[in-house]
């Protein structure tokens, strides 16, 4: 079945620098790749998603890139701010169109 | 506010007891998903219902069960509770069965003492 691996588990960056979180998936039929942000004690919220027919999508300081050949997708956050501190989860659909979740990345923004 | 309502917000109970968690999906959403999140852990998918029918099953224990009612609200029943069941339980809803954005409720924090 589908397996989604997410790296790193913890990422610490200086405020203002960029952060990149990577996920790999195993099912070549995967066609939907969302990213969720979960602040401490809060619910996960969708921040950006991409479908398999595009290679990149941007929304202000956040972007997601997809490499279908290599079966990996990445979240890019530029000009990081303290409010970007959170746990980020990636996910990919399996052959039954169910979301399979990555283990999460704790992003720490250092002042 | 995501539009997904979960009750109660907090639940404290003892080992061996049974509890029921309730979820009301966003208006118009037909799918409901249940997740378990232990402290500092990821999201463990438990089960999904679509329009009243079980659609997918994840790592749900036999002591746990769920259902979705005709008005589309869902309940997650946890029985013979153990200390290790202490966690944050999230409900999410989406429009369809797959490839749709999942909107999460605020969660129910269960503490088993």
PDB file of C-alpha atoms in Angstrom:
ATOM      1  CA  UNK A   1       0.000   0.000   0.000  1.00  0.00           C
ATOM      2  CA  UNK A   2       0.882   3.667  -0.057  1.00  0.00           C
ATOM      3  CA  UNK A   3       3.619   4.848   2.277  1.00  0.00           C
ATOM      4  CA  UNK A   4       4.445   8.506   2.901  1.00  0.00           C
ATOM      5  CA  UNK A   5       7.744   9.430   4.478  1.00  0.00           C
ATOM      6  CA  UNK A   6       8.366  12.938   5.750  1.00  0.00           C
ATOM      7  CA  UNK A   7      11.705  14.568   6.558  1.00  0.00           C
ATOM      8  CA  UNK A   8      13.047  16.066   8.687  1.00  0.00           C
ATOM      9  CA  UNK A   9      11.134  15.304  11.867  1.00  0.00           C
ATOM     10  CA  UNK A  10      12.351  18.572  13.368  1.00  0.00           C
ATOM     11  CA  UNK A  11      13.591  21.655  11.532  1.00  0.00           C
ATOM     12  CA  UNK A  12      15.011  24.726  13.211  1.00  0.00           C
ATOM     13  CA  UNK A  13      15.618  27.854  11.106  1.00  0.00           C
ATOM     14  CA  UNK A  14      16.487  31.457  11.792  1.00  0.00           C
ATOM     15  CA  UNK A  15      13.674  33.927  11.415  1.00  0.00           C
ATOM     16  CA  UNK A  16      13.736  35.321   7.899  1.00  0.00           C
ATOM     17  CA  UNK A  17      15.386  32.249   6.394  1.00  0.00           C
ATOM     18  CA  UNK A  18      13.658  29.649   4.225  1.00  0.00           C
ATOM     19  CA  UNK A  19      12.404  26.244   5.345  1.00  0.00           C
ATOM     20  CA  UNK A  20      11.947  23.159   3.195  1.00  0.00           C
ATOM     21  CA  UNK A  21      10.117  19.989   4.217  1.00  0.00           C
ATOM     22  CA  UNK A  22      10.180  16.940   1.964  1.00  0.00           C
ATOM     23  CA  UNK A  23       7.851  13.991   1.554  1.00  0.00           C
ATOM     24  CA  UNK A  24       8.182  10.882  -0.562  1.00  0.00           C
ATOM     25  CA  UNK A  25       5.377   8.540  -1.546  1.00  0.00           C
ATOM     26  CA  UNK A  26       5.293   5.048  -2.971  1.00  0.00           C
ATOM     27  CA  UNK A  27       2.049   4.756  -4.975  1.00  0.00           C
ATOM     28  CA  UNK A  28       2.461   6.034  -8.534  1.00  0.00           C
ATOM     29  CA  UNK A  29      -1.329   6.448  -8.724  1.00  0.00           C
ATOM     30  CA  UNK A  30      -1.285   9.164  -6.044  1.00  0.00           C
ATOM     31  CA  UNK A  31      -2.815  12.325  -7.451  1.00  0.00           C
ATOM     32  CA  UNK A  32      -3.547  14.674  -4.555  1.00  0.00           C
ATOM     33  CA  UNK A  33      -0.979  16.077  -2.133  1.00  0.00           C
ATOM     34  CA  UNK A  34      -2.109  18.426   0.656  1.00  0.00           C
ATOM     35  CA  UNK A  35      -0.068  20.089   3.372  1.00  0.00           C
ATOM     36  CA  UNK A  36      -1.550  20.819   6.778  1.00  0.00           C
ATOM     37  CA  UNK A  37      -0.270  23.051   9.553  1.00  0.00           C
ATOM     38  CA  UNK A  38      -1.013  22.291  13.192  1.00  0.00           C
ATOM     39  CA  UNK A  39      -0.194  24.935  15.767  1.00  0.00           C
ATOM     40  CA  UNK A  40       0.278  23.851  19.349  1.00  0.00           C
ATOM     41  CA  UNK A  41      -3.021  22.697  20.827  1.00  0.00           C
ATOM     42  CA  UNK A  42      -4.950  23.531  17.664  1.00  0.00           C
ATOM     43  CA  UNK A  43      -6.558  21.612  14.843  1.00  0.00           C
ATOM     44  CA  UNK A  44      -4.698  20.767  11.611  1.00  0.00           C
ATOM     45  CA  UNK A  45      -5.513  23.243   8.859  1.00  0.00           C
ATOM     46  CA  UNK A  46      -4.880  22.986   5.142  1.00  0.00           C
ATOM     47  CA  UNK A  47      -2.306  25.516   3.999  1.00  0.00           C
ATOM     48  CA  UNK A  48      -1.702  24.432   0.418  1.00  0.00           C
ATOM     49  CA  UNK A  49      -2.364  21.466  -1.841  1.00  0.00           C
ATOM     50  CA  UNK A  50      -1.336  20.306  -5.280  1.00  0.00           C
ATOM     51  CA  UNK A  51      -2.744  17.853  -7.763  1.00  0.00           C
ATOM     52  CA  UNK A  52      -0.716  15.594 -10.011  1.00  0.00           C
ATOM     53  CA  UNK A  53      -1.322  17.593 -13.169  1.00  0.00           C
ATOM     54  CA  UNK A  54       0.815  20.532 -11.990  1.00  0.00           C
ATOM     55  CA  UNK A  55       4.404  20.733 -10.831  1.00  0.00           C
ATOM     56  CA  UNK A  56       4.322  23.767  -8.583  1.00  0.00           C
ATOM     57  CA  UNK A  57       1.863  25.946  -6.731  1.00  0.00           C
ATOM     58  CA  UNK A  58       2.474  29.131  -4.778  1.00  0.00           C
ATOM     59  CA  UNK A  59       0.513  31.103  -2.230  1.00  0.00           C
ATOM     60  CA  UNK A  60       2.385  34.141  -0.943  1.00  0.00           C
ATOM     61  CA  UNK A  61       5.327  32.838   1.144  1.00  0.00           C
ATOM     62  CA  UNK A  62       4.336  29.186   0.741  1.00  0.00           C
ATOM     63  CA  UNK A  63       4.964  26.946  -2.247  1.00  0.00           C
ATOM     64  CA  UNK A  64       4.677  23.249  -2.978  1.00  0.00           C
ATOM     65  CA  UNK A  65       6.600  21.419  -5.678  1.00  0.00           C
ATOM     66  CA  UNK A  66       5.825  17.966  -7.027  1.00  0.00           C
ATOM     67  CA  UNK A  67       8.160  15.599  -8.831  1.00  0.00           C
ATOM     68  CA  UNK A  68       6.044  12.684 -10.034  1.00  0.00           C
ATOM     69  CA  UNK A  69       8.968  10.853 -11.584  1.00  0.00           C
ATOM     70  CA  UNK A  70      10.875  10.793  -8.330  1.00  0.00           C
ATOM     71  CA  UNK A  71       7.662  10.489  -6.269  1.00  0.00           C
ATOM     72  CA  UNK A  72       8.386  13.328  -3.943  1.00  0.00           C
ATOM     73  CA  UNK A  73       6.870  16.669  -3.072  1.00  0.00           C
ATOM     74  CA  UNK A  74       8.137  19.504  -0.934  1.00  0.00           C
ATOM     75  CA  UNK A  75       6.829  22.443   1.056  1.00  0.00           C
ATOM     76  CA  UNK A  76       8.800  25.655   0.822  1.00  0.00           C
ATOM     77  CA  UNK A  77       8.312  28.532   3.247  1.00  0.00           C
ATOM     78  CA  UNK A  78      10.222  31.731   2.525  1.00  0.00           C
ATOM     79  CA  UNK A  79      10.966  34.645   4.857  1.00  0.00           C
ATOM     80  CA  UNK A  80       9.946  32.598   7.881  1.00  0.00           C
ATOM     81  CA  UNK A  81       8.179  34.350  10.740  1.00  0.00           C
ATOM     82  CA  UNK A  82       7.526  33.329  14.362  1.00  0.00           C
ATOM     83  CA  UNK A  83       3.934  32.410  13.502  1.00  0.00           C
ATOM     84  CA  UNK A  84       5.239  29.750  11.110  1.00  0.00           C
ATOM     85  CA  UNK A  85       6.295  27.691  14.143  1.00  0.00           C
ATOM     86  CA  UNK A  86       4.078  24.606  14.088  1.00  0.00           C
ATOM     87  CA  UNK A  87       3.927  20.962  13.071  1.00  0.00           C
ATOM     88  CA  UNK A  88       3.467  20.431   9.347  1.00  0.00           C
ATOM     89  CA  UNK A  89       1.931  17.269   7.898  1.00  0.00           C
ATOM     90  CA  UNK A  90       2.062  16.121   4.305  1.00  0.00           C
ATOM     91  CA  UNK A  91      -0.305  13.562   2.828  1.00  0.00           C
ATOM     92  CA  UNK A  92      -0.886  11.711  -0.430  1.00  0.00           C
ATOM     93  CA  UNK A  93      -3.828   9.755  -1.785  1.00  0.00           C
ATOM     94  CA  UNK A  94      -3.518   6.002  -2.193  1.00  0.00           C
ATOM     95  CA  UNK A  95      -5.069   3.850  -4.927  1.00  0.00           C
ATOM     96  CA  UNK A  96      -8.397   3.988  -3.062  1.00  0.00           C
ATOM     97  CA  UNK A  97      -8.126   7.801  -2.951  1.00  0.00           C
ATOM     98  CA  UNK A  98      -7.638   7.731   0.810  1.00  0.00           C
ATOM     99  CA  UNK A  99      -5.206  10.194   2.359  1.00  0.00           C
ATOM    100  CA  UNK A 100      -2.054   8.617   3.773  1.00  0.00           C
ATOM    101  CA  UNK A 101      -0.315  10.969   6.198  1.00  0.00           C
ATOM    102  CA  UNK A 102       3.323  11.690   6.848  1.00  0.00           C
ATOM    103  CA  UNK A 103       4.604  11.606  10.419  1.00  0.00           C
ATOM    104  CA  UNK A 104       4.926  15.382  10.695  1.00  0.00           C
ATOM    105  CA  UNK A 105       7.711  17.959  10.896  1.00  0.00           C
ATOM    106  CA  UNK A 106       8.100  20.270  13.859  1.00  0.00           C
ATOM    107  CA  UNK A 107       9.249  23.633  12.514  1.00  0.00           C
ATOM    108  CA  UNK A 108      10.959  25.926  15.006  1.00  0.00           C
ATOM    109  CA  UNK A 109      11.629  29.534  14.067  1.00  0.00           C
ATOM    110  CA  UNK A 110      14.498  31.008  16.046  1.00  0.00           C
ATOM    111  CA  UNK A 111      14.349  34.755  16.742  1.00  0.00           C
TER     112      UNK A 111
ATOM    113  CA  UNK B   1     -13.739  28.131  12.595  1.00  0.00           C
ATOM    114  CA  UNK B   2     -13.783  25.119  10.251  1.00  0.00           C
ATOM    115  CA  UNK B   3     -17.508  24.462  10.581  1.00  0.00           C
ATOM    116  CA  UNK B   4     -16.867  21.023  12.089  1.00  0.00           C
ATOM    117  CA  UNK B   5     -18.155  20.720  15.651  1.00  0.00           C
ATOM    118  CA  UNK B   6     -16.859  18.223  18.164  1.00  0.00           C
ATOM    119  CA  UNK B   7     -18.201  17.591  21.638  1.00  0.00           C
ATOM    120  CA  UNK B   8     -17.138  17.391  24.357  1.00  0.00           C
ATOM    121  CA  UNK B   9     -13.888  19.369  24.265  1.00  0.00           C
ATOM    122  CA  UNK B  10     -12.472  17.542  27.238  1.00  0.00           C
ATOM    123  CA  UNK B  11     -13.287  14.188  28.751  1.00  0.00           C
ATOM    124  CA  UNK B  12     -11.787  12.649  31.860  1.00  0.00           C
ATOM    125  CA  UNK B  13     -12.651   9.092  32.725  1.00  0.00           C
ATOM    126  CA  UNK B  14     -11.291   5.962  34.359  1.00  0.00           C
ATOM    127  CA  UNK B  15      -9.837   2.783  32.933  1.00  0.00           C
ATOM    128  CA  UNK B  16     -12.415   0.245  31.874  1.00  0.00           C
ATOM    129  CA  UNK B  17     -15.053   2.866  31.154  1.00  0.00           C
ATOM    130  CA  UNK B  18     -16.839   3.668  27.890  1.00  0.00           C
ATOM    131  CA  UNK B  19     -17.188   7.090  26.283  1.00  0.00           C
ATOM    132  CA  UNK B  20     -18.827   8.556  23.206  1.00  0.00           C
ATOM    133  CA  UNK B  21     -17.369  11.366  21.149  1.00  0.00           C
ATOM    134  CA  UNK B  22     -19.614  13.336  18.838  1.00  0.00           C
ATOM    135  CA  UNK B  23     -18.935  15.122  15.582  1.00  0.00           C
ATOM    136  CA  UNK B  24     -21.095  17.313  13.361  1.00  0.00           C
ATOM    137  CA  UNK B  25     -19.626  17.827   9.900  1.00  0.00           C
ATOM    138  CA  UNK B  26     -19.641  21.024   7.871  1.00  0.00           C
ATOM    139  CA  UNK B  27     -22.907  21.750   6.161  1.00  0.00           C
ATOM    140  CA  UNK B  28     -22.997  19.836   2.889  1.00  0.00           C
ATOM    141  CA  UNK B  29     -20.117  17.492   3.690  1.00  0.00           C
ATOM    142  CA  UNK B  30     -20.941  13.806   3.389  1.00  0.00           C
ATOM    143  CA  UNK B  31     -17.701  12.259   4.632  1.00  0.00           C
ATOM    144  CA  UNK B  32     -16.578  12.095   8.243  1.00  0.00           C
ATOM    145  CA  UNK B  33     -13.138  10.924   9.332  1.00  0.00           C
ATOM    146  CA  UNK B  34     -11.872  10.093  12.814  1.00  0.00           C
ATOM    147  CA  UNK B  35      -8.233  10.477  13.861  1.00  0.00           C
ATOM    148  CA  UNK B  36      -6.305   9.785  17.044  1.00  0.00           C
ATOM    149  CA  UNK B  37      -3.329  11.944  17.992  1.00  0.00           C
ATOM    150  CA  UNK B  38      -1.299  10.929  21.006  1.00  0.00           C
ATOM    151  CA  UNK B  39       1.041  13.421  22.675  1.00  0.00           C
ATOM    152  CA  UNK B  40       3.621  14.732  20.206  1.00  0.00           C
ATOM    153  CA  UNK B  41       2.593  12.105  17.691  1.00  0.00           C
ATOM    154  CA  UNK B  42       1.192  12.181  14.200  1.00  0.00           C
ATOM    155  CA  UNK B  43      -2.343  11.741  12.970  1.00  0.00           C
ATOM    156  CA  UNK B  44      -3.499   8.132  13.146  1.00  0.00           C
ATOM    157  CA  UNK B  45      -6.437   7.534  10.837  1.00  0.00           C
ATOM    158  CA  UNK B  46      -9.132   5.447  12.502  1.00  0.00           C
ATOM    159  CA  UNK B  47     -12.163   5.264  10.236  1.00  0.00           C
ATOM    160  CA  UNK B  48     -14.141   7.092   7.550  1.00  0.00           C
ATOM    161  CA  UNK B  49     -17.869   7.207   6.874  1.00  0.00           C
ATOM    162  CA  UNK B  50     -19.502   8.487   3.741  1.00  0.00           C
ATOM    163  CA  UNK B  51     -23.205   9.253   3.681  1.00  0.00           C
ATOM    164  CA  UNK B  52     -23.907   6.808   6.474  1.00  0.00           C
ATOM    165  CA  UNK B  53     -21.765   3.932   5.214  1.00  0.00           C
ATOM    166  CA  UNK B  54     -18.331   2.853   6.374  1.00  0.00           C
ATOM    167  CA  UNK B  55     -15.905   3.830   3.617  1.00  0.00           C
ATOM    168  CA  UNK B  56     -12.420   3.061   4.930  1.00  0.00           C
ATOM    169  CA  UNK B  57     -10.827   1.636   8.020  1.00  0.00           C
ATOM    170  CA  UNK B  58      -7.442   2.474   9.462  1.00  0.00           C
ATOM    171  CA  UNK B  59      -5.765   1.429  12.682  1.00  0.00           C
ATOM    172  CA  UNK B  60      -8.933   1.255  14.720  1.00  0.00           C
ATOM    173  CA  UNK B  61      -8.963  -1.055  17.712  1.00  0.00           C
ATOM    174  CA  UNK B  62     -11.759  -3.583  18.149  1.00  0.00           C
ATOM    175  CA  UNK B  63     -12.692  -1.776  21.386  1.00  0.00           C
ATOM    176  CA  UNK B  64     -13.513   1.285  19.272  1.00  0.00           C
ATOM    177  CA  UNK B  65     -16.508   1.654  16.993  1.00  0.00           C
ATOM    178  CA  UNK B  66     -18.157   4.447  15.071  1.00  0.00           C
ATOM    179  CA  UNK B  67     -21.262   5.234  13.119  1.00  0.00           C
ATOM    180  CA  UNK B  68     -22.712   8.005  11.000  1.00  0.00           C
ATOM    181  CA  UNK B  69     -26.355   8.847  11.413  1.00  0.00           C
ATOM    182  CA  UNK B  70     -28.925   9.915   8.792  1.00  0.00           C
ATOM    183  CA  UNK B  71     -28.371  13.576   9.706  1.00  0.00           C
ATOM    184  CA  UNK B  72     -24.652  12.920   8.939  1.00  0.00           C
ATOM    185  CA  UNK B  73     -23.355  13.514  12.430  1.00  0.00           C
ATOM    186  CA  UNK B  74     -21.006  10.819  13.660  1.00  0.00           C
ATOM    187  CA  UNK B  75     -20.142   9.232  16.970  1.00  0.00           C
ATOM    188  CA  UNK B  76     -16.984   7.439  18.005  1.00  0.00           C
ATOM    189  CA  UNK B  77     -17.451   4.962  20.827  1.00  0.00           C
ATOM    190  CA  UNK B  78     -14.437   3.945  22.896  1.00  0.00           C
ATOM    191  CA  UNK B  79     -14.897   1.094  25.364  1.00  0.00           C
ATOM    192  CA  UNK B  80     -12.821  -0.781  27.953  1.00  0.00           C
ATOM    193  CA  UNK B  81     -10.614   2.268  28.062  1.00  0.00           C
ATOM    194  CA  UNK B  82      -6.938   1.919  28.839  1.00  0.00           C
ATOM    195  CA  UNK B  83      -4.371   4.505  29.914  1.00  0.00           C
ATOM    196  CA  UNK B  84      -2.875   4.394  26.422  1.00  0.00           C
ATOM    197  CA  UNK B  85      -6.138   5.606  24.910  1.00  0.00           C
ATOM    198  CA  UNK B  86      -5.482   9.048  26.345  1.00  0.00           C
ATOM    199  CA  UNK B  87      -5.136  11.273  23.294  1.00  0.00           C
ATOM    200  CA  UNK B  88      -6.639  14.028  21.216  1.00  0.00           C
ATOM    201  CA  UNK B  89      -9.370  12.698  18.959  1.00  0.00           C
ATOM    202  CA  UNK B  90     -10.087  14.707  15.841  1.00  0.00           C
ATOM    203  CA  UNK B  91     -13.019  14.518  13.528  1.00  0.00           C
ATOM    204  CA  UNK B  92     -12.719  15.874   9.995  1.00  0.00           C
ATOM    205  CA  UNK B  93     -15.233  16.212   7.201  1.00  0.00           C
ATOM    206  CA  UNK B  94     -15.050  16.557   3.464  1.00  0.00           C
ATOM    207  CA  UNK B  95     -17.457  16.978   0.611  1.00  0.00           C
ATOM    208  CA  UNK B  96     -16.860  13.650  -1.111  1.00  0.00           C
ATOM    209  CA  UNK B  97     -15.083  10.376  -0.584  1.00  0.00           C
ATOM    210  CA  UNK B  98     -11.613  11.202  -1.817  1.00  0.00           C
ATOM    211  CA  UNK B  99      -9.225  13.849  -2.989  1.00  0.00           C
ATOM    212  CA  UNK B 100     -11.149  16.523  -1.150  1.00  0.00           C
ATOM    213  CA  UNK B 101      -9.998  18.980   1.453  1.00  0.00           C
ATOM    214  CA  UNK B 102     -10.545  17.668   4.955  1.00  0.00           C
ATOM    215  CA  UNK B 103     -11.719  20.227   7.502  1.00  0.00           C
ATOM    216  CA  UNK B 104     -10.865  19.369  11.081  1.00  0.00           C
ATOM    217  CA  UNK B 105     -12.817  19.982  14.230  1.00  0.00           C
ATOM    218  CA  UNK B 106     -11.162  21.351  17.364  1.00  0.00           C
ATOM    219  CA  UNK B 107     -10.814  17.872  18.808  1.00  0.00           C
ATOM    220  CA  UNK B 108     -11.814  16.077  21.978  1.00  0.00           C
ATOM    221  CA  UNK B 109      -9.064  15.608  24.541  1.00  0.00           C
ATOM    222  CA  UNK B 110      -9.561  12.315  26.333  1.00  0.00           C
ATOM    223  CA  UNK B 111      -7.750  11.626  29.563  1.00  0.00           C
ATOM    224  CA  UNK B 112      -7.991   8.110  30.975  1.00  0.00           C
ATOM    225  CA  UNK B 113      -6.922   7.938  34.615  1.00  0.00           C
TER     226      UNK B 113
END
